[in-house]
XYZ file of N, CA and C in Angstrom:
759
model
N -35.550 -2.258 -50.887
C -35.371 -3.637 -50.402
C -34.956 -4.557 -51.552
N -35.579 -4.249 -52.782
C -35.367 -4.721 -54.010
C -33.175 -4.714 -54.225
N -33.591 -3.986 -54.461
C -31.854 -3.412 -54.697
C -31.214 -3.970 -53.796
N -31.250 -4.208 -52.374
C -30.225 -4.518 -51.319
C -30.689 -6.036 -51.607
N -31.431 -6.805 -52.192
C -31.809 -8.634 -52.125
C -30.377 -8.578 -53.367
N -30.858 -7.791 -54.488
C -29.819 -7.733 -55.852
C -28.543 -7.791 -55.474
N -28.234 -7.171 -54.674
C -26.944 -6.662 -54.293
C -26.137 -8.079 -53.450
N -26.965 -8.386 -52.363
C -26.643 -9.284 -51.524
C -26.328 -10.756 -52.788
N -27.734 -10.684 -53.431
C -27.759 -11.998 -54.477
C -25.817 -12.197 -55.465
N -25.686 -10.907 -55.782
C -24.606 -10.418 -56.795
C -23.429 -10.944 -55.529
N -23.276 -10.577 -54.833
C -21.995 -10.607 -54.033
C -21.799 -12.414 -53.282
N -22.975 -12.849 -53.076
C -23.216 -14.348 -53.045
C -22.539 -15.389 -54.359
N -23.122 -15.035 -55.771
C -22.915 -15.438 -56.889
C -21.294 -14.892 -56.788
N -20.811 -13.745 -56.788
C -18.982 -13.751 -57.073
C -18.734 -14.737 -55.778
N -18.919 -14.596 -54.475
C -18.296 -15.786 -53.663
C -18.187 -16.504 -54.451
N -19.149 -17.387 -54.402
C -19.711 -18.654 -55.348
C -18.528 -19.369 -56.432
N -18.457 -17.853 -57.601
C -17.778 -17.754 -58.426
C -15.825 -17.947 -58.213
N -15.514 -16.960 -57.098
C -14.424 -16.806 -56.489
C -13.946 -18.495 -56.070
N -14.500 -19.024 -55.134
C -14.678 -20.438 -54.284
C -14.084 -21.366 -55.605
N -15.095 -21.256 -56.472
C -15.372 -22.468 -57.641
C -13.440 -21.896 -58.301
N -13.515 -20.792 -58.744
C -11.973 -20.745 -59.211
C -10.852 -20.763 -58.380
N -11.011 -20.906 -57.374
C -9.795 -21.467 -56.031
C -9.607 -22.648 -55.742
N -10.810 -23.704 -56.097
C -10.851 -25.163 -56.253
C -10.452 -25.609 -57.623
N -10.269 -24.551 -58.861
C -9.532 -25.384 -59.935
C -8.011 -25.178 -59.847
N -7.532 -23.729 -59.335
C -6.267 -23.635 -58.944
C -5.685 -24.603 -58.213
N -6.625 -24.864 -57.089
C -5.962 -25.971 -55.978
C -5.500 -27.670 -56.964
N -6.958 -27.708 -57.692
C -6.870 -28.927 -58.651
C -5.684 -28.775 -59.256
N -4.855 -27.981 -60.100
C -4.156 -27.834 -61.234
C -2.578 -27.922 -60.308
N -2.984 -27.217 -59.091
C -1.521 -27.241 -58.690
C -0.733 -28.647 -57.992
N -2.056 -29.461 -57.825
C -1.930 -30.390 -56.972
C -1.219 -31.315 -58.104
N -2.263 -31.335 -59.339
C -1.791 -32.181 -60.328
C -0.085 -32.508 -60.494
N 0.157 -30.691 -60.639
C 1.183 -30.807 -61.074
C 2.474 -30.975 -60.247
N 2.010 -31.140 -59.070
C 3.450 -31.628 -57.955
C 3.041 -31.028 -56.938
N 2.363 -30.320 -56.347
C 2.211 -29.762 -55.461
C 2.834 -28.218 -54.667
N 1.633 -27.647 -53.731
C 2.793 -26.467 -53.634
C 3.395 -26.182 -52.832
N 3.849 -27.137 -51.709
C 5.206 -27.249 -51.018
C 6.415 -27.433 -51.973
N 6.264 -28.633 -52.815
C 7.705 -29.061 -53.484
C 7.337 -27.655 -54.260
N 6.880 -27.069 -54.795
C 6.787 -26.123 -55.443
C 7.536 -24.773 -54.641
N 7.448 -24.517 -53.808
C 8.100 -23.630 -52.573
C 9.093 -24.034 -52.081
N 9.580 -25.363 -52.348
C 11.108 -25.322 -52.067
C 11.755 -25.919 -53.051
N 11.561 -25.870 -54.336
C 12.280 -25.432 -55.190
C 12.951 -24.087 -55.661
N 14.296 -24.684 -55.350
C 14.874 -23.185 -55.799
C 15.422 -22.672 -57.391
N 15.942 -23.639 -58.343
C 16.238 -23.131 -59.532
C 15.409 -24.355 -60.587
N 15.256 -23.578 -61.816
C 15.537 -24.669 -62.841
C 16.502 -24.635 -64.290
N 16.522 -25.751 -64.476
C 17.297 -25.556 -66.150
C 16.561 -26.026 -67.480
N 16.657 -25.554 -68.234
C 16.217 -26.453 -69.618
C 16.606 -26.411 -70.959
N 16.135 -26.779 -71.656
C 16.779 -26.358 -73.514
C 15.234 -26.167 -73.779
N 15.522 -25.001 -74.559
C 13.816 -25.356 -75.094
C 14.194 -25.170 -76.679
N 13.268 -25.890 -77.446
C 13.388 -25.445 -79.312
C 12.330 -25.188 -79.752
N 12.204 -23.963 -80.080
C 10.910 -23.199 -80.870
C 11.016 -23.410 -81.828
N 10.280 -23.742 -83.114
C 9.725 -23.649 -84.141
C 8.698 -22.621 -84.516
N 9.389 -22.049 -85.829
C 7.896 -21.170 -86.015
C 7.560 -21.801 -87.575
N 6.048 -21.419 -88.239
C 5.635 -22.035 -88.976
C 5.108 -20.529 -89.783
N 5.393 -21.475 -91.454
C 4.536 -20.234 -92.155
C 3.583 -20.853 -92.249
N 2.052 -19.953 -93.158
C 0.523 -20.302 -92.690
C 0.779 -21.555 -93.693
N 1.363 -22.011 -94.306
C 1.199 -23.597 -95.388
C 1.703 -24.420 -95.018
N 1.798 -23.878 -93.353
C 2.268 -25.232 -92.532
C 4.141 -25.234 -93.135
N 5.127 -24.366 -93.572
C 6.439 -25.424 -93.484
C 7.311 -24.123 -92.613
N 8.049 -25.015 -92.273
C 8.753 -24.171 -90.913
C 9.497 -23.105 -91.282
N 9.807 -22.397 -90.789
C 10.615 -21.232 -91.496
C 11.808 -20.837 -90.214
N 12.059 -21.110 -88.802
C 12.776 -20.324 -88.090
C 13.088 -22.011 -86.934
N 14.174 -22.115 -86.487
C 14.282 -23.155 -85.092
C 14.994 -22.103 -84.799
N 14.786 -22.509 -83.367
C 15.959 -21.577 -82.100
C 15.943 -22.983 -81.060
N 16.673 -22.881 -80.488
C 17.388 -23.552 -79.637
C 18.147 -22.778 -78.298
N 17.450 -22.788 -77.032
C 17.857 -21.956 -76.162
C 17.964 -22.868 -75.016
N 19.069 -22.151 -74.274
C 18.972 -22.628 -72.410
C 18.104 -21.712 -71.587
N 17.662 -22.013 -70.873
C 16.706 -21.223 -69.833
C 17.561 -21.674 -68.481
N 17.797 -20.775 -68.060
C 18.017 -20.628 -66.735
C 17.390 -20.037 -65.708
N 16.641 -20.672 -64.518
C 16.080 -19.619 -63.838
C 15.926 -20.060 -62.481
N 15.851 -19.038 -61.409
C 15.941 -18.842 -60.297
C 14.570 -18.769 -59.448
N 13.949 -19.524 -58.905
C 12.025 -19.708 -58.846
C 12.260 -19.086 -57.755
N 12.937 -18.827 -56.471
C 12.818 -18.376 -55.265
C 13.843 -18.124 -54.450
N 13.754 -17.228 -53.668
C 12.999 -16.428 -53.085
C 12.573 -15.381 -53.757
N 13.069 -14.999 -55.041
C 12.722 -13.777 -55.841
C 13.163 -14.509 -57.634
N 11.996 -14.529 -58.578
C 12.412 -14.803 -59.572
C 13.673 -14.012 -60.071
N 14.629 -14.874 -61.402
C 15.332 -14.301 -62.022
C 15.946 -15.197 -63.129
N 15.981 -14.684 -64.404
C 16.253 -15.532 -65.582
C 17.311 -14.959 -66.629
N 17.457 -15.967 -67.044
C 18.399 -15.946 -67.884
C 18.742 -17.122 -69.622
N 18.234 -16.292 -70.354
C 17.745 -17.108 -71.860
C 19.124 -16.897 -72.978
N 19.675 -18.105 -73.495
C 21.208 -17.722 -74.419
C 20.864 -18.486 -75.249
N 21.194 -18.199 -76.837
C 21.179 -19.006 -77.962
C 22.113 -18.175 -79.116
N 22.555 -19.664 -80.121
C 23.401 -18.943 -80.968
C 22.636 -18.856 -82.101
N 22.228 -17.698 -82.702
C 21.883 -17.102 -83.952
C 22.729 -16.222 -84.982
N 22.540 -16.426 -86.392
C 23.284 -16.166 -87.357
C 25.061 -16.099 -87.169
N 25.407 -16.664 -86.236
C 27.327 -16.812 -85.766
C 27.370 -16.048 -84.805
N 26.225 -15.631 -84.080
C 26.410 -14.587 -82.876
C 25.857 -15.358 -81.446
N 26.077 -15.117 -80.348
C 25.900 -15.305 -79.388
C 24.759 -14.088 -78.116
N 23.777 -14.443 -78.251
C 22.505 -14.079 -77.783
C 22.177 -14.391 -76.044
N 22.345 -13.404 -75.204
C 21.788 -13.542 -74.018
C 20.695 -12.504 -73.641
N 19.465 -12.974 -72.870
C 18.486 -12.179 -72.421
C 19.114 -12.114 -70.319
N 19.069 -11.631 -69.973
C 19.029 -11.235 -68.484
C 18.349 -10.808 -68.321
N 17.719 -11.284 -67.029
C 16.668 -10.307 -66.180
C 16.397 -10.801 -64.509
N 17.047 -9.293 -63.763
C 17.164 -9.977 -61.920
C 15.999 -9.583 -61.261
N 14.979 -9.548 -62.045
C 13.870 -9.419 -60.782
C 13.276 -8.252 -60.999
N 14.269 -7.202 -61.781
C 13.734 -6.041 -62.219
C 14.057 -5.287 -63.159
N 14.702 -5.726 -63.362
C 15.509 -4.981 -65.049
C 15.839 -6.286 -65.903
N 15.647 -5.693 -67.202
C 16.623 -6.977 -68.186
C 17.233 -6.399 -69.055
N 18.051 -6.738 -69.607
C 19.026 -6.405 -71.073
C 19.332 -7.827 -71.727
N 19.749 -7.150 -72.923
C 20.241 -8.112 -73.806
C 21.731 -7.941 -74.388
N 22.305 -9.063 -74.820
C 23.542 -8.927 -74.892
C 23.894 -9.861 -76.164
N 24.525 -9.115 -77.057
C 25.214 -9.847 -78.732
C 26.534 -9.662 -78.516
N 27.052 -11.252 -78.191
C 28.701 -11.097 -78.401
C 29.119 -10.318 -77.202
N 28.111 -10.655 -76.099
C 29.205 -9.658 -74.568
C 28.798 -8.526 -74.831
N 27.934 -7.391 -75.703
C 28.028 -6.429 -75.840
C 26.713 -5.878 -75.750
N 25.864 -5.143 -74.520
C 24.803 -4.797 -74.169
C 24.079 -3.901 -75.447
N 23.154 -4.903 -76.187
C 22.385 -4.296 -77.128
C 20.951 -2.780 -76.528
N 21.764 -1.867 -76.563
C 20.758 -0.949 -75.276
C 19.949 0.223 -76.333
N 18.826 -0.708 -77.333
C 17.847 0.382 -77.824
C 16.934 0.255 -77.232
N 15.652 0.917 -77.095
C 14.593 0.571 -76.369
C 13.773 -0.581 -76.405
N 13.803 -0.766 -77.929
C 13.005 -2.116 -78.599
C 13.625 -3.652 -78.228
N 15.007 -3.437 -77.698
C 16.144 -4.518 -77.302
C 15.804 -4.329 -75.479
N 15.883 -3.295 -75.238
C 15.312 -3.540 -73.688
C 14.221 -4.105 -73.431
N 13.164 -3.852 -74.496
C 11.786 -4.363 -73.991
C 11.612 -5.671 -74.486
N 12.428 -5.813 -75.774
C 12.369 -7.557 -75.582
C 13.106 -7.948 -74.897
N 13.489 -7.867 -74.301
C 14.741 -8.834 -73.603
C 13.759 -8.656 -72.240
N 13.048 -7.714 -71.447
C 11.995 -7.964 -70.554
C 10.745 -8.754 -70.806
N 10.231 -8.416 -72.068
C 9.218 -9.356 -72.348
C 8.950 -10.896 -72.441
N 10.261 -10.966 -73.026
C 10.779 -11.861 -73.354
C 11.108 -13.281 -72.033
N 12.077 -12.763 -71.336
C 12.371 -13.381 -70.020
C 11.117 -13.756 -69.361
N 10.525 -12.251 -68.920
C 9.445 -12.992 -68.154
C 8.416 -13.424 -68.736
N 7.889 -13.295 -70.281
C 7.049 -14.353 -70.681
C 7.379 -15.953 -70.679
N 8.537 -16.106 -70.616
C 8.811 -17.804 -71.235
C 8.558 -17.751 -69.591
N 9.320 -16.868 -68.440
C 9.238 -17.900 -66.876
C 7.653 -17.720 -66.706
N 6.973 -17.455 -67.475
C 5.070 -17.106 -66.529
C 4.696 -18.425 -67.425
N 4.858 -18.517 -68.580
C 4.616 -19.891 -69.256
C 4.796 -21.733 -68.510
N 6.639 -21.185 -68.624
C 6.627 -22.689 -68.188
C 6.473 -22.761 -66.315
N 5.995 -21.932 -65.551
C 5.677 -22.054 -64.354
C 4.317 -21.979 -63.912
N 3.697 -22.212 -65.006
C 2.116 -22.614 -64.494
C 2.208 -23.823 -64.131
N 1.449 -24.096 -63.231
C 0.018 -22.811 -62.848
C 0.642 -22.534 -61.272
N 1.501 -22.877 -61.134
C 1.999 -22.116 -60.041
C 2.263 -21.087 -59.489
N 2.195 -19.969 -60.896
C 1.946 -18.621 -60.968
C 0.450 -17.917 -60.805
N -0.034 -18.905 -60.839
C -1.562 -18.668 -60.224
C -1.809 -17.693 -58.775
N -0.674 -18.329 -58.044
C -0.721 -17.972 -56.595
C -0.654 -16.667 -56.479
N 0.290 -15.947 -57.350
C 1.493 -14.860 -57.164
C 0.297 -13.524 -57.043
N 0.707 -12.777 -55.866
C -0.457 -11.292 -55.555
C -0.835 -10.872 -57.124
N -2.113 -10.278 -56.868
C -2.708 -9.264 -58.163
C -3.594 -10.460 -58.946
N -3.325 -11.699 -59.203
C -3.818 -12.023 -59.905
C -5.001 -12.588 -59.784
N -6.276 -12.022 -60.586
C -7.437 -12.309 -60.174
C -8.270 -13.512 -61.414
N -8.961 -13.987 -60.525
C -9.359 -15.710 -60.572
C -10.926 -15.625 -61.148
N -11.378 -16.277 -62.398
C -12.923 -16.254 -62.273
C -13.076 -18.077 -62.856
N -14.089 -18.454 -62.670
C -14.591 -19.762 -63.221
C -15.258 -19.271 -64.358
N -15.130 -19.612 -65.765
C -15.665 -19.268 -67.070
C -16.552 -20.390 -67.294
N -16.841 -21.202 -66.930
C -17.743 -22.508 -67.278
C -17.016 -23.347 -68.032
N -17.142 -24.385 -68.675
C -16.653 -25.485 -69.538
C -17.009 -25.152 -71.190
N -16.112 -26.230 -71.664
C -16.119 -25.660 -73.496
C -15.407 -27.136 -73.883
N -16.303 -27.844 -75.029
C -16.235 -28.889 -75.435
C -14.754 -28.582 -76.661
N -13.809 -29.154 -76.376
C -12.609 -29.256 -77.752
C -13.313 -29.896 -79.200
N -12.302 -29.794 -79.777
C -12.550 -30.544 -81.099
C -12.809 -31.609 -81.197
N -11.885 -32.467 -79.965
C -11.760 -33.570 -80.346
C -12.836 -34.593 -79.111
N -13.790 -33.633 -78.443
C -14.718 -33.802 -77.375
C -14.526 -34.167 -76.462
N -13.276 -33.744 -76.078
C -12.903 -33.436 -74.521
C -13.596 -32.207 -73.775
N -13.997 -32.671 -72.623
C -14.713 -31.618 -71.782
C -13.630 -30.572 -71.077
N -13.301 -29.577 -71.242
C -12.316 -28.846 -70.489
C -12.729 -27.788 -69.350
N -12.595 -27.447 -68.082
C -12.730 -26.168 -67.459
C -12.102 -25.164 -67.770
N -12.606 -23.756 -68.054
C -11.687 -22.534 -68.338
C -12.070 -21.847 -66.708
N -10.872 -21.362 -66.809
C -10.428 -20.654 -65.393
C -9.956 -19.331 -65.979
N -10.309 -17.911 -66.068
C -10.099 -16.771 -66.359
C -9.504 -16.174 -65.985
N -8.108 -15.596 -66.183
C -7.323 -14.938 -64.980
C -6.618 -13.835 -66.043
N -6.938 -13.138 -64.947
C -6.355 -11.528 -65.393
C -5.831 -10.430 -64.410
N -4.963 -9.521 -64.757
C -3.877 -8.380 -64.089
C -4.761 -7.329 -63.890
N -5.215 -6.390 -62.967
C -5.315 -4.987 -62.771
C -4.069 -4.107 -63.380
N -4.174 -3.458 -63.961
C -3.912 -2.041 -64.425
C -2.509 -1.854 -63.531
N -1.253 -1.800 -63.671
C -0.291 -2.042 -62.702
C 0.317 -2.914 -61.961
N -0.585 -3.870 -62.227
C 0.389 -4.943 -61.478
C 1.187 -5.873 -62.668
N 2.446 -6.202 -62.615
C 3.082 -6.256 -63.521
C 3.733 -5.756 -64.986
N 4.072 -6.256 -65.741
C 4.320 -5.606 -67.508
C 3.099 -5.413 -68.235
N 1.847 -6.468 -67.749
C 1.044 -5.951 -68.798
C -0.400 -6.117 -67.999
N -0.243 -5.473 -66.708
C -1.431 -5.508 -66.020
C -2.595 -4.507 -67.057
N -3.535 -5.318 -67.248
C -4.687 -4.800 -67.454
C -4.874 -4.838 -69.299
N -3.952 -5.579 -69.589
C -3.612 -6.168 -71.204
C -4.112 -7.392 -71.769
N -4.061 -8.204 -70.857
C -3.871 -9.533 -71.842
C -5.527 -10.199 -70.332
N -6.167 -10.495 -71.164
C -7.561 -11.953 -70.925
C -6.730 -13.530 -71.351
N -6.346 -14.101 -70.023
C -6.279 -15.477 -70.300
C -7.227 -16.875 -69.696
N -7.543 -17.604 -70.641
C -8.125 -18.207 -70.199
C -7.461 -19.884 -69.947
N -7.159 -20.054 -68.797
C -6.818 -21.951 -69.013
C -7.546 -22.624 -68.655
N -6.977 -23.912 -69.496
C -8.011 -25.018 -69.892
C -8.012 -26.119 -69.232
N -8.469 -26.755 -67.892
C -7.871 -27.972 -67.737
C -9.173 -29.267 -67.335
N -8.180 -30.384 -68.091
C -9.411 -31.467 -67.990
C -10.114 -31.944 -66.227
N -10.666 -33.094 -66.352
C -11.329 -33.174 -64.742
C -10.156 -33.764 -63.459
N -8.840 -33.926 -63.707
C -7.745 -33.924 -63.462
C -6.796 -33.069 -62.788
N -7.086 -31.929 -63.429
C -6.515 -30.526 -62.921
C -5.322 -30.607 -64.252
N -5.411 -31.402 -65.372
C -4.046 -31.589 -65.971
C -4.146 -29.918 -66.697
N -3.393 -28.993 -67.143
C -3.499 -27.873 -68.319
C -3.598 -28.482 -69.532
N -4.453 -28.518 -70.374
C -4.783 -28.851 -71.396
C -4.286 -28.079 -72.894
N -4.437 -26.627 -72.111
C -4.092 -25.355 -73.184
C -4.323 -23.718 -72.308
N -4.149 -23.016 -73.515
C -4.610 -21.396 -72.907
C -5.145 -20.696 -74.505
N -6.340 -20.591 -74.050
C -6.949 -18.995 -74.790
C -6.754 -17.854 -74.472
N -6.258 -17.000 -75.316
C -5.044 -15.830 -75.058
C -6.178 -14.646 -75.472
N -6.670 -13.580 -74.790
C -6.415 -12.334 -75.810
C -5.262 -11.103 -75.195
N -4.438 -10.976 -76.525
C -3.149 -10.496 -76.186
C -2.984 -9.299 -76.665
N -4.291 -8.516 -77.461
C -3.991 -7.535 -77.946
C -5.570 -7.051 -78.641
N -6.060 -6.190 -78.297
C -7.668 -6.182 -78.597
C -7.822 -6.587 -79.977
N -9.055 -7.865 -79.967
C -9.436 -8.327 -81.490
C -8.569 -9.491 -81.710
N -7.270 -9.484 -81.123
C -6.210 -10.882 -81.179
C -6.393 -11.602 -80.084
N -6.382 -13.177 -80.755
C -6.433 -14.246 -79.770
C -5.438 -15.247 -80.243
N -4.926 -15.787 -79.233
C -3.890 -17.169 -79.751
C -4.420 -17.870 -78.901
N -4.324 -19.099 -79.627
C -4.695 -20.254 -79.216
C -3.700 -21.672 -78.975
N -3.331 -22.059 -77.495
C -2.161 -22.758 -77.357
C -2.770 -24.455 -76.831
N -2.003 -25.280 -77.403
C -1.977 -26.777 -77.011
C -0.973 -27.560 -76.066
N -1.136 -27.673 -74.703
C -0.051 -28.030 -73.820
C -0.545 -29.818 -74.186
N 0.898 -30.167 -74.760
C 0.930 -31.641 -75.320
C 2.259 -32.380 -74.074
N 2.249 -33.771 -74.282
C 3.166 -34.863 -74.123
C 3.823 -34.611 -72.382
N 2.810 -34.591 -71.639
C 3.082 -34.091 -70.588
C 3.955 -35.406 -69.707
N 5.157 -35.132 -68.596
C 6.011 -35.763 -68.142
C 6.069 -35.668 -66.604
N 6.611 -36.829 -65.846
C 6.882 -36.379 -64.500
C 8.367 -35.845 -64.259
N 8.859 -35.063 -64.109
C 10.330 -34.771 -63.727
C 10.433 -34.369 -62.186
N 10.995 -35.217 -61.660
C 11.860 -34.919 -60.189
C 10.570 -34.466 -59.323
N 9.166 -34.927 -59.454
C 8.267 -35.201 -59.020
C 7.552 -34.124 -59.340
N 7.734 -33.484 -60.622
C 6.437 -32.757 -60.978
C 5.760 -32.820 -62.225
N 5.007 -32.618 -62.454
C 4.046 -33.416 -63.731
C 3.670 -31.736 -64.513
N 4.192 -31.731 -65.540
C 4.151 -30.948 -66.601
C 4.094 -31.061 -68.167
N 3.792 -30.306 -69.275
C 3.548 -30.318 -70.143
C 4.668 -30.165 -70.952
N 5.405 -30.976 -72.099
C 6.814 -30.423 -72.804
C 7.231 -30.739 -74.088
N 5.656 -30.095 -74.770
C 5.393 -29.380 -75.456
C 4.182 -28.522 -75.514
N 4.349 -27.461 -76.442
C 2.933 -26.469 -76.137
C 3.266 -26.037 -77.815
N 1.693 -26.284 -78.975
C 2.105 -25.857 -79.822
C 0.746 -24.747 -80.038
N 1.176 -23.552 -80.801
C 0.421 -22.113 -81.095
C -0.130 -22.407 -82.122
N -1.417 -21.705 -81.999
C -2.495 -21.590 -83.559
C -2.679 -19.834 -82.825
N -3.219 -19.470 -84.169
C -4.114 -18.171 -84.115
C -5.280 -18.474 -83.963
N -6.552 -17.848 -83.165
C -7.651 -18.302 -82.722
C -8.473 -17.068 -82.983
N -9.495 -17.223 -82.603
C -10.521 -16.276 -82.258
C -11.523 -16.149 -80.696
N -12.759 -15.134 -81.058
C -12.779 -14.914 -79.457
C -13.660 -15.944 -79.213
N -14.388 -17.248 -80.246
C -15.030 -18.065 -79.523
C -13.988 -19.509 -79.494
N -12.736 -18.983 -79.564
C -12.029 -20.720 -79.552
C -11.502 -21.463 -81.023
N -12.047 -20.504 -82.344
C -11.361 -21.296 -83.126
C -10.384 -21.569 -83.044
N -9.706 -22.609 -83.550
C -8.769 -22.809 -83.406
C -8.397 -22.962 -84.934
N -7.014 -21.911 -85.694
C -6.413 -21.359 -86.925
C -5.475 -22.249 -87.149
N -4.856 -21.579 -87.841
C -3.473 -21.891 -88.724
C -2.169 -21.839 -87.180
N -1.661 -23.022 -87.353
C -0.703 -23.072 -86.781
C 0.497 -22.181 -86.796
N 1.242 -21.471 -85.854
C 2.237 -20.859 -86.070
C 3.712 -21.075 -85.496
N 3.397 -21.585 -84.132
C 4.691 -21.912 -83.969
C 4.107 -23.332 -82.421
N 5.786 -23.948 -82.063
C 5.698 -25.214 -81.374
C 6.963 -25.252 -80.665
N 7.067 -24.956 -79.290
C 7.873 -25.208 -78.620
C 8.306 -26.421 -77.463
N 9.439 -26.907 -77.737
C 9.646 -28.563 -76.925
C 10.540 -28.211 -75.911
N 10.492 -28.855 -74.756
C 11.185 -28.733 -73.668
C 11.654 -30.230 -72.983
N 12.941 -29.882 -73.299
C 14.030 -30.851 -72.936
C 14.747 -30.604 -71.477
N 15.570 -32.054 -71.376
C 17.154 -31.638 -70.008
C 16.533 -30.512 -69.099
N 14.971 -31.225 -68.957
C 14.800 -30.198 -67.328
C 15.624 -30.800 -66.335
N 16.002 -29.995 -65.697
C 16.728 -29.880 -63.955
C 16.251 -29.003 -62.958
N 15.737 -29.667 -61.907
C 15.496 -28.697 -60.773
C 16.608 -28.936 -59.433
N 16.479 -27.844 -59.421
C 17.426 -27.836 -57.864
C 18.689 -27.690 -58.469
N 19.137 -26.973 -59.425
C 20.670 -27.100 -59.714
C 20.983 -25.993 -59.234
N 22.947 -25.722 -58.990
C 23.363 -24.913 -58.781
C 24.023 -23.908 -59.858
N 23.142 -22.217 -59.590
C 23.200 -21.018 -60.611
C 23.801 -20.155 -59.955
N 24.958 -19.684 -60.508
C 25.984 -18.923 -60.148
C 24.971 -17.467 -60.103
N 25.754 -16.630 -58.856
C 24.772 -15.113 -59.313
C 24.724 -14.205 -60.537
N 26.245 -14.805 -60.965
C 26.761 -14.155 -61.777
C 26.364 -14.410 -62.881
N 25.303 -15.551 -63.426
C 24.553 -15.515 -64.689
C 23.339 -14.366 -64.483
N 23.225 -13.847 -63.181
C 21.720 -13.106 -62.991
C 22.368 -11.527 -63.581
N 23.897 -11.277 -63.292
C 24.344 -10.335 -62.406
C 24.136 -8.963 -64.224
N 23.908 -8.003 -63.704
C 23.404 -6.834 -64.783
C 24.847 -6.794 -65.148
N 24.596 -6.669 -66.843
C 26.453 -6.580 -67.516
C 26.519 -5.506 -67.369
N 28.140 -5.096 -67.417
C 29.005 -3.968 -67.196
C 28.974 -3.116 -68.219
């Protein structure tokens, strides 16, 4: 009788638990425009400029890229920038990606897998938390955690099963958002023993959705320090609803 009260008690507490992280999703998505306009949006555009930093703080790398991407009915992206006099495209339609220097399909393995990693990390980034929704992904309430600067934040825990996606069953993320539903940040572990630690800054309304545009990286640890800065990416010339030829999606020849 003991065991079946435990049992019943345990499966009460995950409701509980489950409920409480479906009401910060709902919070976060609402914040940020909602998820109708969110569902009928069909493309977006942007420039984004990364910075990376050495640990004494002075910059060492800018990139400067277009993002192109396709939110629905089926994601699909497309990332171009010019580096060292060459011309740099990532593709990826939903299920494959390549990369391309100068028109010319860079096809080693290490060039396939960035050019997948790649794509769909920047679209899972800048489409929170709307990616919240998407099957597989499972939801916990982590409790609250005071910042540096004594802001009260909620962490919301979300993580992949083993197969679902590129890195189901890899990466512990945790986001951060104030009593608002605004994203504040994400505590990353991305690789056992590694944590990054991200700052979603200077947040904007565009074409009625309220987002973050900038997000800058520290190295962290597993209780939240927050390290040495490493890199800072800004996001410019958003556009939603524009028109994307297929033929930026379309796999090169």
């Amino acid at each position: 009788m003991r065991k079946v009260l435990l049992l019943l008690f345990l499966a009460a507490t995950l409701a509980m638990a489950d409920e409480s992280a479906e009401k910060l999703v709902r919070l976060a998505i609402d914040h940020a425009g909602g998820w109708d306009k969110w569902a009928a949006t069909r493309t977006v555009r942007f420039r984004r400029t990364t910075v990376r930093y050495a640990p004494d703080g002075a910059a060492t790398a800018t990139r400067v890229q277009l993002h192109q991407y396709v939110l629905h009915p089926s994601p699909r992206m497309r990332i171009e920038w010019e580096e060292n006099g060459s011309k740099i495209v990532m593709i990826n339609d939903g299920h494959q990606a390549w990369k391309l220097v100068d028109g010319k399909r860079a096809s080693s393995e290490e060039d396939i897998k960035t050019a997948r990693n790649t794509t769909f990390g920047a679209n899972y980034v800048f489409t929170m938390p709307f990616k919240l929704r998407e099957p597989g992904t499972q939801l916990a309430d982590a409790g609250t955690q005071t910042l540096a600067d004594g802001t009260t934040v909620q962490k919301l825990r979300v993580t992949y099963p083993a197969g679902v996606g590129d890195a189901g069953g890899m990466h512990d993320w945790y986001f951060l958002l104030d009593k608002n539903g605004r994203l504040t940040g994400t505590h990353l572990l991305y690789e056992p023993g590694k944590w990054d630690w991200t700052e979603y800054l200077d947040e904007k309304t565009v074409d009625g959705f309220t987002l973050p545009t900038r997000r800058v990286g520290y190295d962290g640890d597993e209780k939240g320090k927050v390290g040495t800065k490493h890199s800072q990416a800004t996001y410019e010339n958003i556009e939603f609803n524009v028109d994307l030829s297929d033929d930026l999606f379309a796999p090169p020849r």
